[in-house]
PDB file of C-alpha atoms in Angstrom:
ATOM      1  CA  MET A   1     142.813  75.861  88.191  1.00 41.00           C
ATOM      2  CA  LYS A   2     142.425  76.227  91.959  1.00 46.00           C
ATOM      3  CA  GLY A   3     139.667  74.611  93.960  1.00 46.00           C
ATOM      4  CA  LYS A   4     137.467  71.648  93.226  1.00 51.00           C
ATOM      5  CA  THR A   5     135.765  71.631  89.843  1.00 65.00           C
ATOM      6  CA  ASN A   6     132.078  70.733  89.585  1.00 91.00           C
ATOM      7  CA  GLN A   7     130.549  70.074  86.168  1.00 96.00           C
ATOM      8  CA  ARG A   8     126.932  70.937  85.329  1.00 97.00           C
ATOM      9  CA  PRO A   9     125.057  71.321  82.008  1.00 97.00           C
ATOM     10  CA  VAL A  10     123.561  74.723  82.939  1.00 98.00           C
ATOM     11  CA  LEU A  11     124.209  77.080  85.841  1.00 99.00           C
ATOM     12  CA  VAL A  12     121.806  79.858  86.781  1.00 99.00           C
ATOM     13  CA  ILE A  13     123.352  82.583  88.923  1.00 99.00           C
ATOM     14  CA  GLY A  14     120.716  84.010  91.249  1.00 98.00           C
ATOM     15  CA  ALA A  15     117.652  82.502  92.952  1.00 98.00           C
ATOM     16  CA  GLY A  16     115.307  85.437  92.507  1.00 96.00           C
ATOM     17  CA  PRO A  17     112.131  85.340  90.401  1.00 97.00           C
ATOM     18  CA  ILE A  18     114.067  85.598  87.118  1.00 97.00           C
ATOM     19  CA  GLY A  19     116.590  82.917  87.984  1.00 98.00           C
ATOM     20  CA  MET A  20     113.986  80.452  89.197  1.00 99.00           C
ATOM     21  CA  THR A  21     111.757  81.141  86.195  1.00 99.00           C
ATOM     22  CA  ALA A  22     114.692  80.453  83.868  1.00 98.00           C
ATOM     23  CA  ALA A  23     115.422  77.214  85.725  1.00 99.00           C
ATOM     24  CA  LEU A  24     111.806  76.078  85.443  1.00 99.00           C
ATOM     25  CA  ALA A  25     111.812  76.815  81.720  1.00 98.00           C
ATOM     26  CA  LEU A  26     114.943  74.704  81.283  1.00 99.00           C
ATOM     27  CA  ARG A  27     113.460  71.845  83.282  1.00 98.00           C
ATOM     28  CA  ARG A  28     110.399  71.999  81.045  1.00 98.00           C
ATOM     29  CA  PHE A  29     112.752  70.723  78.333  1.00 97.00           C
ATOM     30  CA  ASP A  30     114.345  68.167  80.680  1.00 98.00           C
ATOM     31  CA  ILE A  31     117.607  70.105  80.883  1.00 98.00           C
ATOM     32  CA  PRO A  32     119.429  69.519  84.201  1.00 98.00           C
ATOM     33  CA  THR A  33     119.751  72.889  85.906  1.00 98.00           C
ATOM     34  CA  THR A  34     121.595  74.170  88.971  1.00 99.00           C
ATOM     35  CA  ILE A  35     120.975  77.528  90.657  1.00 99.00           C
ATOM     36  CA  ILE A  36     123.821  79.169  92.582  1.00 99.00           C
ATOM     37  CA  GLU A  37     122.569  81.750  95.090  1.00 98.00           C
ATOM     38  CA  ALA A  38     124.700  84.136  97.143  1.00 97.00           C
ATOM     39  CA  GLU A  39     122.380  84.227 100.140  1.00 96.00           C
ATOM     40  CA  PRO A  40     121.497  81.361 102.496  1.00 96.00           C
ATOM     41  CA  LYS A  41     118.306  79.381 102.043  1.00 93.00           C
ATOM     42  CA  GLU A  42     116.798  80.953 105.173  1.00 89.00           C
ATOM     43  CA  ARG A  43     117.419  84.472 103.856  1.00 87.00           C
ATOM     44  CA  ILE A  44     115.126  87.247 105.036  1.00 85.00           C
ATOM     45  CA  ARG A  45     113.700  89.354 102.222  1.00 83.00           C
ATOM     46  CA  PRO A  46     112.299  92.620 103.631  1.00 85.00           C
ATOM     47  CA  GLY A  47     109.502  94.467 101.880  1.00 88.00           C
ATOM     48  CA  SER A  48     107.036  93.588  99.167  1.00 89.00           C
ATOM     49  CA  ARG A  49     109.488  94.440  96.333  1.00 89.00           C
ATOM     50  CA  ALA A  50     108.075  93.261  92.989  1.00 91.00           C
ATOM     51  CA  ILE A  51     104.340  92.862  93.634  1.00 94.00           C
ATOM     52  CA  TYR A  52     102.589  93.137  90.266  1.00 95.00           C
ATOM     53  CA  PHE A  53     102.455  90.285  87.774  1.00 97.00           C
ATOM     54  CA  HIS A  54     100.809  90.709  84.372  1.00 96.00           C
ATOM     55  CA  LYS A  55      98.750  88.040  82.658  1.00 97.00           C
ATOM     56  CA  ALA A  56     101.557  87.393  80.178  1.00 98.00           C
ATOM     57  CA  THR A  57     103.832  86.471  83.088  1.00 98.00           C
ATOM     58  CA  LEU A  58     101.173  84.281  84.686  1.00 98.00           C
ATOM     59  CA  LYS A  59     100.652  82.533  81.351  1.00 98.00           C
ATOM     60  CA  HIS A  60     104.384  81.970  80.973  1.00 98.00           C
ATOM     61  CA  TRP A  61     104.557  80.355  84.404  1.00 98.00           C
ATOM     62  CA  GLU A  62     101.539  78.233  83.550  1.00 98.00           C
ATOM     63  CA  ASP A  63     103.224  77.105  80.323  1.00 98.00           C
ATOM     64  CA  ILE A  64     106.513  76.066  81.919  1.00 98.00           C
ATOM     65  CA  TYR A  65     104.989  74.567  85.063  1.00 98.00           C
ATOM     66  CA  PRO A  66     101.245  73.815  84.747  1.00 98.00           C
ATOM     67  CA  GLY A  67      99.310  75.126  87.722  1.00 98.00           C
ATOM     68  CA  LEU A  68     101.875  77.733  88.755  1.00 98.00           C
ATOM     69  CA  GLY A  69     100.152  80.671  87.082  1.00 98.00           C
ATOM     70  CA  PHE A  70      96.883  79.784  88.792  1.00 98.00           C
ATOM     71  CA  THR A  71      98.703  79.452  92.130  1.00 98.00           C
ATOM     72  CA  PHE A  72      99.835  83.055  91.817  1.00 98.00           C
ATOM     73  CA  ALA A  73      96.343  84.151  90.818  1.00 96.00           C
ATOM     74  CA  LYS A  74      94.771  82.324  93.755  1.00 95.00           C
ATOM     75  CA  HIS A  75      97.035  83.846  96.399  1.00 96.00           C
ATOM     76  CA  GLY A  76      97.310  87.347  94.969  1.00 95.00           C
ATOM     77  CA  VAL A  77      94.919  90.285  94.811  1.00 95.00           C
ATOM     78  CA  VAL A  78      93.022  91.065  91.619  1.00 94.00           C
ATOM     79  CA  TRP A  79      91.545  94.467  92.323  1.00 94.00           C
ATOM     80  CA  PRO A  80      88.183  95.115  90.626  1.00 95.00           C
ATOM     81  CA  VAL A  81      88.655  98.857  90.112  1.00 97.00           C
ATOM     82  CA  LYS A  82      91.437 101.226  89.155  1.00 97.00           C
ATOM     83  CA  ARG A  83      91.056 104.981  89.341  1.00 98.00           C
ATOM     84  CA  THR A  84      93.103 107.933  88.176  1.00 99.00           C
ATOM     85  CA  LEU A  85      92.720 111.407  89.644  1.00 99.00           C
ATOM     86  CA  PHE A  86      94.257 114.727  88.628  1.00 99.00           C
ATOM     87  CA  GLY A  87      94.456 117.423  91.249  1.00 98.00           C
ATOM     88  CA  GLY A  88      91.949 115.539  93.374  1.00 97.00           C
ATOM     89  CA  LYS A  89      89.371 115.092  90.597  1.00 98.00           C
ATOM     90  CA  GLU A  90      88.661 111.698  89.068  1.00 98.00           C
ATOM     91  CA  VAL A  91      89.507 111.623  85.357  1.00 99.00           C
ATOM     92  CA  TYR A  92      89.487 107.882  84.634  1.00 98.00           C
ATOM     93  CA  ILE A  93      88.013 104.696  86.031  1.00 98.00           C
ATOM     94  CA  LYS A  94      88.140 101.106  84.845  1.00 97.00           C
ATOM     95  CA  ARG A  95      86.264  98.169  86.309  1.00 96.00           C
ATOM     96  CA  TYR A  96      87.386  94.571  85.870  1.00 92.00           C
ATOM     97  CA  PRO A  97      84.989  91.614  85.762  1.00 90.00           C
ATOM     98  CA  ALA A  98      85.078  89.109  88.594  1.00 87.00           C
ATOM     99  CA  PRO A  99      87.887  86.576  88.034  1.00 84.00           C
ATOM    100  CA  ASN A 100      86.946  83.295  86.387  1.00 88.00           C
ATOM    101  CA  ARG A 101      88.513  80.368  88.225  1.00 86.00           C
ATOM    102  CA  ASN A 102      89.147  78.629  84.917  1.00 92.00           C
ATOM    103  CA  GLU A 103      90.956  81.586  83.350  1.00 95.00           C
ATOM    104  CA  LEU A 104      94.045  83.521  84.321  1.00 97.00           C
ATOM    105  CA  PRO A 105      93.241  87.057  85.501  1.00 96.00           C
ATOM    106  CA  PRO A 106      94.652  90.150  83.768  1.00 95.00           C
ATOM    107  CA  PHE A 107      97.093  90.519  86.686  1.00 96.00           C
ATOM    108  CA  THR A 108      97.664  89.590  90.309  1.00 97.00           C
ATOM    109  CA  SER A 109      99.398  91.361  93.174  1.00 96.00           C
ATOM    110  CA  LEU A 110     101.322  89.726  96.019  1.00 95.00           C
ATOM    111  CA  PRO A 111     104.653  90.267  97.822  1.00 94.00           C
ATOM    112  CA  GLN A 112     107.811  89.056  96.113  1.00 94.00           C
ATOM    113  CA  VAL A 113     108.632  86.818  99.077  1.00 94.00           C
ATOM    114  CA  GLU A 114     105.426  84.897  98.371  1.00 95.00           C
ATOM    115  CA  ALA A 115     106.228  84.764  94.664  1.00 96.00           C
ATOM    116  CA  GLU A 116     109.659  83.343  95.431  1.00 97.00           C
ATOM    117  CA  LYS A 117     108.111  80.753  97.747  1.00 97.00           C
ATOM    118  CA  PHE A 118     105.838  79.433  94.983  1.00 98.00           C
ATOM    119  CA  LEU A 119     108.658  79.483  92.432  1.00 99.00           C
ATOM    120  CA  TYR A 120     111.004  77.663  94.801  1.00 98.00           C
ATOM    121  CA  GLU A 121     108.436  74.943  95.512  1.00 98.00           C
ATOM    122  CA  ALA A 122     107.895  74.477  91.778  1.00 99.00           C
ATOM    123  CA  CYS A 123     111.649  74.339  91.128  1.00 99.00           C
ATOM    124  CA  VAL A 124     112.193  71.688  93.795  1.00 99.00           C
ATOM    125  CA  ALA A 125     109.330  69.610  92.417  1.00 99.00           C
ATOM    126  CA  ALA A 126     110.785  69.980  88.911  1.00 99.00           C
ATOM    127  CA  GLY A 127     114.195  68.746  90.031  1.00 99.00           C
ATOM    128  CA  VAL A 128     116.188  71.987  90.057  1.00 99.00           C
ATOM    129  CA  GLU A 129     119.353  71.786  92.170  1.00 98.00           C
ATOM    130  CA  PHE A 130     120.027  74.703  94.554  1.00 99.00           C
ATOM    131  CA  ILE A 131     123.451  75.727  95.853  1.00 98.00           C
ATOM    132  CA  TRP A 132     122.895  78.253  98.665  1.00 98.00           C
ATOM    133  CA  ASN A 133     125.183  80.698 100.456  1.00 98.00           C
ATOM    134  CA  SER A 134     127.629  80.784  97.551  1.00 98.00           C
ATOM    135  CA  PRO A 135     128.389  84.319  96.307  1.00 98.00           C
ATOM    136  CA  VAL A 136     129.940  84.278  92.846  1.00 98.00           C
ATOM    137  CA  ARG A 137     133.327  85.988  92.590  1.00 97.00           C
ATOM    138  CA  GLN A 138     134.107  85.598  88.898  1.00 97.00           C
ATOM    139  CA  VAL A 139     132.669  84.278  85.650  1.00 97.00           C
ATOM    140  CA  GLU A 140     134.816  83.349  82.660  1.00 97.00           C
ATOM    141  CA  THR A 141     133.978  81.984  79.239  1.00 95.00           C
ATOM    142  CA  ASN A 142     136.023  79.916  76.810  1.00 94.00           C
ATOM    143  CA  GLU A 143     135.503  77.653  73.816  1.00 94.00           C
ATOM    144  CA  ASN A 144     134.288  74.869  76.103  1.00 92.00           C
ATOM    145  CA  GLY A 145     131.691  76.812  78.065  1.00 96.00           C
ATOM    146  CA  VAL A 146     131.627  78.764  81.312  1.00 97.00           C
ATOM    147  CA  ILE A 147     133.744  78.734  84.470  1.00 97.00           C
ATOM    148  CA  VAL A 148     132.154  80.121  87.640  1.00 97.00           C
ATOM    149  CA  THR A 149     134.216  80.691  90.773  1.00 97.00           C
ATOM    150  CA  THR A 150     132.517  81.387  94.102  1.00 97.00           C
ATOM    151  CA  GLU A 151     133.887  83.381  97.048  1.00 97.00           C
ATOM    152  CA  SER A 152     134.803  80.126  98.795  1.00 96.00           C
ATOM    153  CA  GLY A 153     137.132  79.214  95.930  1.00 95.00           C
ATOM    154  CA  LYS A 154     134.887  76.482  94.603  1.00 96.00           C
ATOM    155  CA  VAL A 155     134.947  76.221  90.822  1.00 96.00           C
ATOM    156  CA  TRP A 156     131.992  75.233  88.672  1.00 97.00           C
ATOM    157  CA  GLU A 157     132.046  74.459  84.967  1.00 97.00           C
ATOM    158  CA  ALA A 158     129.032  74.408  82.671  1.00 97.00           C
ATOM    159  CA  ASP A 159     128.125  74.375  79.021  1.00 96.00           C
ATOM    160  CA  TYR A 160     125.983  77.457  79.638  1.00 97.00           C
ATOM    161  CA  ALA A 161     125.311  79.941  82.426  1.00 96.00           C
ATOM    162  CA  ILE A 162     122.464  82.408  82.885  1.00 96.00           C
ATOM    163  CA  GLY A 163     123.162  85.616  84.785  1.00 95.00           C
ATOM    164  CA  ALA A 164     120.168  86.470  86.974  1.00 96.00           C
ATOM    165  CA  ASP A 165     122.027  88.065  89.852  1.00 95.00           C
ATOM    166  CA  GLY A 166     120.379  91.457  89.906  1.00 90.00           C
ATOM    167  CA  ALA A 167     121.289  95.086  89.360  1.00 84.00           C
ATOM    168  CA  ARG A 168     124.863  94.652  90.636  1.00 88.00           C
ATOM    169  CA  SER A 169     125.429  91.489  88.647  1.00 93.00           C
ATOM    170  CA  VAL A 170     128.830  89.862  89.083  1.00 95.00           C
ATOM    171  CA  VAL A 171     128.162  87.968  85.846  1.00 94.00           C
ATOM    172  CA  ARG A 172     127.857  91.190  83.856  1.00 92.00           C
ATOM    173  CA  GLN A 173     130.792  92.806  85.641  1.00 93.00           C
ATOM    174  CA  SER A 174     133.024  89.809  84.971  1.00 95.00           C
ATOM    175  CA  LEU A 175     132.179  89.785  81.273  1.00 91.00           C
ATOM    176  CA  GLY A 176     132.103  93.557  80.770  1.00 90.00           C
ATOM    177  CA  ILE A 177     128.415  93.661  79.865  1.00 88.00           C
ATOM    178  CA  GLU A 178     126.877  97.106  80.415  1.00 86.00           C
ATOM    179  CA  LEU A 179     123.197  97.858  80.917  1.00 80.00           C
ATOM    180  CA  GLU A 180     121.784 100.040  78.148  1.00 79.00           C
ATOM    181  CA  GLY A 181     118.762 102.331  78.218  1.00 79.00           C
ATOM    182  CA  PRO A 182     117.398 105.527  79.800  1.00 80.00           C
ATOM    183  CA  ARG A 183     117.571 106.219  83.512  1.00 76.00           C
ATOM    184  CA  SER A 184     115.152 108.635  85.147  1.00 79.00           C
ATOM    185  CA  ARG A 185     116.408 111.177  87.669  1.00 82.00           C
ATOM    186  CA  ASP A 186     113.031 111.170  89.427  1.00 87.00           C
ATOM    187  CA  ARG A 187     113.084 109.666  92.911  1.00 93.00           C
ATOM    188  CA  PHE A 188     110.275 107.693  94.496  1.00 96.00           C
ATOM    189  CA  VAL A 189     109.569 106.686  98.077  1.00 97.00           C
ATOM    190  CA  VAL A 190     107.935 103.259  98.298  1.00 97.00           C
ATOM    191  CA  VAL A 191     106.089 102.251 101.454  1.00 98.00           C
ATOM    192  CA  ASP A 192     104.545  98.945 102.528  1.00 97.00           C
ATOM    193  CA  ILE A 193     101.575  99.291 104.859  1.00 98.00           C
ATOM    194  CA  GLU A 194      99.840  96.428 106.608  1.00 97.00           C
ATOM    195  CA  GLU A 195      96.085  96.437 106.117  1.00 97.00           C
ATOM    196  CA  ASP A 196      93.701  96.732 109.058  1.00 96.00           C
ATOM    197  CA  PRO A 197      91.703  93.485 108.764  1.00 95.00           C
ATOM    198  CA  SER A 198      88.927  94.867 110.961  1.00 96.00           C
ATOM    199  CA  ALA A 199      88.236  97.782 108.601  1.00 95.00           C
ATOM    200  CA  PRO A 200      90.002  97.251 105.259  1.00 96.00           C
ATOM    201  CA  LEU A 201      90.041  99.790 102.461  1.00 96.00           C
ATOM    202  CA  PRO A 202      88.294  99.012  99.150  1.00 96.00           C
ATOM    203  CA  LEU A 203      90.525  96.978  96.842  1.00 96.00           C
ATOM    204  CA  GLU A 204      91.205  99.695  94.285  1.00 98.00           C
ATOM    205  CA  ARG A 205      94.378 100.796  92.564  1.00 98.00           C
ATOM    206  CA  VAL A 206      94.348 104.593  92.766  1.00 98.00           C
ATOM    207  CA  PHE A 207      96.780 106.958  91.061  1.00 99.00           C
ATOM    208  CA  HIS A 208      96.781 110.618  92.089  1.00 98.00           C
ATOM    209  CA  TYR A 209      98.498 112.971  89.677  1.00 98.00           C
ATOM    210  CA  GLN A 210      99.329 116.156  91.583  1.00 98.00           C
ATOM    211  CA  HIS A 211      97.746 115.092  94.859  1.00 98.00           C
ATOM    212  CA  PRO A 212      96.365 118.276  96.477  1.00 98.00           C
ATOM    213  CA  ALA A 213      97.280 117.115  99.993  1.00 98.00           C
ATOM    214  CA  MET A 214     100.898 116.529  98.923  1.00 98.00           C
ATOM    215  CA  GLU A 215     101.545 119.921  97.289  1.00 97.00           C
ATOM    216  CA  GLY A 216     101.126 118.413  93.831  1.00 98.00           C
ATOM    217  CA  ARG A 217     103.320 115.343  94.190  1.00 98.00           C
ATOM    218  CA  ASN A 218     102.121 112.147  92.504  1.00 98.00           C
ATOM    219  CA  VAL A 219     100.905 109.347  94.781  1.00 99.00           C
ATOM    220  CA  LEU A 220     100.077 105.758  93.785  1.00 98.00           C
ATOM    221  CA  PHE A 221      98.150 103.254  95.916  1.00 98.00           C
ATOM    222  CA  VAL A 222      98.362  99.572  94.988  1.00 97.00           C
ATOM    223  CA  PRO A 223      96.736  96.818  97.069  1.00 97.00           C
ATOM    224  CA  PHE A 224      98.525  93.508  97.415  1.00 95.00           C
ATOM    225  CA  ALA A 225      97.876  90.402  99.483  1.00 92.00           C
ATOM    226  CA  GLY A 226      98.001  91.595 103.090  1.00 92.00           C
ATOM    227  CA  GLY A 227      98.569  95.277 102.604  1.00 96.00           C
ATOM    228  CA  TRP A 228      99.157  98.355 100.491  1.00 98.00           C
ATOM    229  CA  ARG A 229     102.000  99.726  98.414  1.00 97.00           C
ATOM    230  CA  VAL A 230     102.164 103.527  98.486  1.00 98.00           C
ATOM    231  CA  ASP A 231     104.493 105.265  96.031  1.00 97.00           C
ATOM    232  CA  LEU A 232     105.325 108.956  96.420  1.00 98.00           C
ATOM    233  CA  GLN A 233     107.135 110.768  93.607  1.00 97.00           C
ATOM    234  CA  LEU A 234     109.470 113.420  94.990  1.00 97.00           C
ATOM    235  CA  PHE A 235     110.170 116.828  93.528  1.00 96.00           C
ATOM    236  CA  ALA A 236     113.754 117.403  92.411  1.00 93.00           C
ATOM    237  CA  GLU A 237     114.379 119.776  95.315  1.00 95.00           C
ATOM    238  CA  ASP A 238     112.859 117.508  97.984  1.00 96.00           C
ATOM    239  CA  ASP A 239     114.932 116.276 100.913  1.00 94.00           C
ATOM    240  CA  ALA A 240     114.923 112.495 100.497  1.00 91.00           C
ATOM    241  CA  GLN A 241     115.514 111.952 104.210  1.00 89.00           C
ATOM    242  CA  GLN A 242     112.534 114.120 105.084  1.00 92.00           C
ATOM    243  CA  TYR A 243     110.159 112.069 102.952  1.00 96.00           C
ATOM    244  CA  GLY A 244     111.899 108.693 102.855  1.00 95.00           C
ATOM    245  CA  SER A 245     112.750 107.988 106.488  1.00 96.00           C
ATOM    246  CA  ILE A 246     110.342 106.076 108.729  1.00 95.00           C
ATOM    247  CA  GLU A 247     109.632 109.223 110.740  1.00 96.00           C
ATOM    248  CA  GLY A 248     109.235 111.239 107.568  1.00 97.00           C
ATOM    249  CA  VAL A 249     106.748 108.745 106.134  1.00 98.00           C
ATOM    250  CA  ARG A 250     104.764 108.844 109.369  1.00 98.00           C
ATOM    251  CA  GLN A 251     104.417 112.576 108.867  1.00 97.00           C
ATOM    252  CA  TRP A 252     102.963 112.492 105.346  1.00 98.00           C
ATOM    253  CA  ILE A 253     100.998 109.222 105.292  1.00 98.00           C
ATOM    254  CA  PRO A 254      98.105 110.737 107.351  1.00 98.00           C
ATOM    255  CA  LYS A 255      97.702 113.342 104.599  1.00 98.00           C
ATOM    256  CA  VAL A 256      96.758 110.649 102.069  1.00 98.00           C
ATOM    257  CA  MET A 257      95.353 107.809 104.217  1.00 98.00           C
ATOM    258  CA  ASP A 258      93.635 107.329 107.548  1.00 97.00           C
ATOM    259  CA  LYS A 259      96.064 108.281 110.325  1.00 97.00           C
ATOM    260  CA  LYS A 260      95.941 104.727 111.733  1.00 97.00           C
ATOM    261  CA  TYR A 261      98.097 103.567 108.823  1.00 98.00           C
ATOM    262  CA  ALA A 262     101.030 105.637 110.088  1.00 98.00           C
ATOM    263  CA  ASP A 263     101.438 102.946 112.748  1.00 97.00           C
ATOM    264  CA  ARG A 264     101.151 100.073 110.273  1.00 98.00           C
ATOM    265  CA  ILE A 265     104.238 100.806 108.156  1.00 98.00           C
ATOM    266  CA  THR A 266     106.312  97.667 107.594  1.00 96.00           C
ATOM    267  CA  TRP A 267     108.931  98.749 105.032  1.00 96.00           C
ATOM    268  CA  VAL A 268     110.240 101.921 103.403  1.00 97.00           C
ATOM    269  CA  SER A 269     112.637 102.209 100.490  1.00 95.00           C
ATOM    270  CA  MET A 270     113.520 104.527  97.614  1.00 93.00           C
ATOM    271  CA  TYR A 271     114.055 103.889  93.928  1.00 90.00           C
ATOM    272  CA  GLN A 272     114.516 105.436  90.504  1.00 85.00           C
ATOM    273  CA  PHE A 273     113.169 104.174  87.185  1.00 76.00           C
ATOM    274  CA  HIS A 274     115.804 102.503  85.036  1.00 72.00           C
ATOM    275  CA  GLN A 275     114.615 101.275  81.646  1.00 70.00           C
ATOM    276  CA  ALA A 276     117.954  99.588  81.193  1.00 70.00           C
ATOM    277  CA  VAL A 277     118.663  96.088  79.963  1.00 72.00           C
ATOM    278  CA  GLY A 278     121.747  94.152  79.019  1.00 68.00           C
ATOM    279  CA  PRO A 279     122.313  93.685  75.294  1.00 67.00           C
ATOM    280  CA  TYR A 280     121.914  90.208  73.842  1.00 60.00           C
ATOM    281  CA  VAL A 281     125.201  88.511  74.568  1.00 60.00           C
ATOM    282  CA  HIS A 282     126.246  84.966  73.776  1.00 58.00           C
ATOM    283  CA  ARG A 283     129.829  84.203  74.725  1.00 57.00           C
TER     284      ARG A 283
END
């Protein structure tokens, strides 16, 4: 075996929300836990990414690290109204009661970078060890546990390892674990827009089915702490570059929002829905 071997009870591969949540849950049971992350500690995470956290998730965080769920609730946005429109006409509205400080809200909305900040602070306080800037090259299993080799050649051994290294998981690739489930061919443009603090929009989640100003494309508006998430569902024949580039977004945003927001775009990306998960695997 090449390289220096480092023994740990449990290794978590990936310091995203899932990896840090898993580490906190392990520490709740006093299990020593080490997270190995490919990126450096000072990594820059562009965009809001995952912004919406359900009550069940907040409750889980509160259970494994008391106070964490309420931290998310305090710093996120709990919008009081959600609306659904079809062809420009309102067909549904739901109003939420004002949040009770002593109860977790039904949801909260804040950028993933903020979520990771709170999770990291909780992990450090709970005694989780972090190994930064260490991309994993290979994962092997045997009768004694798990062997993890990083790109630097460093070798780690553990009784157990948790793969939380994202859609292009090296853990899954190494062990031949395929994601299973349906994958949509629909494409979506996702845009982060900084709010205008001098004249903010009402905090409402609004879903337009067949938005009349967008030739019938679906448009979703979701407020989060500091800004707005705008999702545009493309038609199959749409030119992704036309709608998904910065210049393209600046062309269509004024059709669905005040034109000032075309100059407040902070991030643009595209995605497809994948309802795919890895099968339960214990090796």
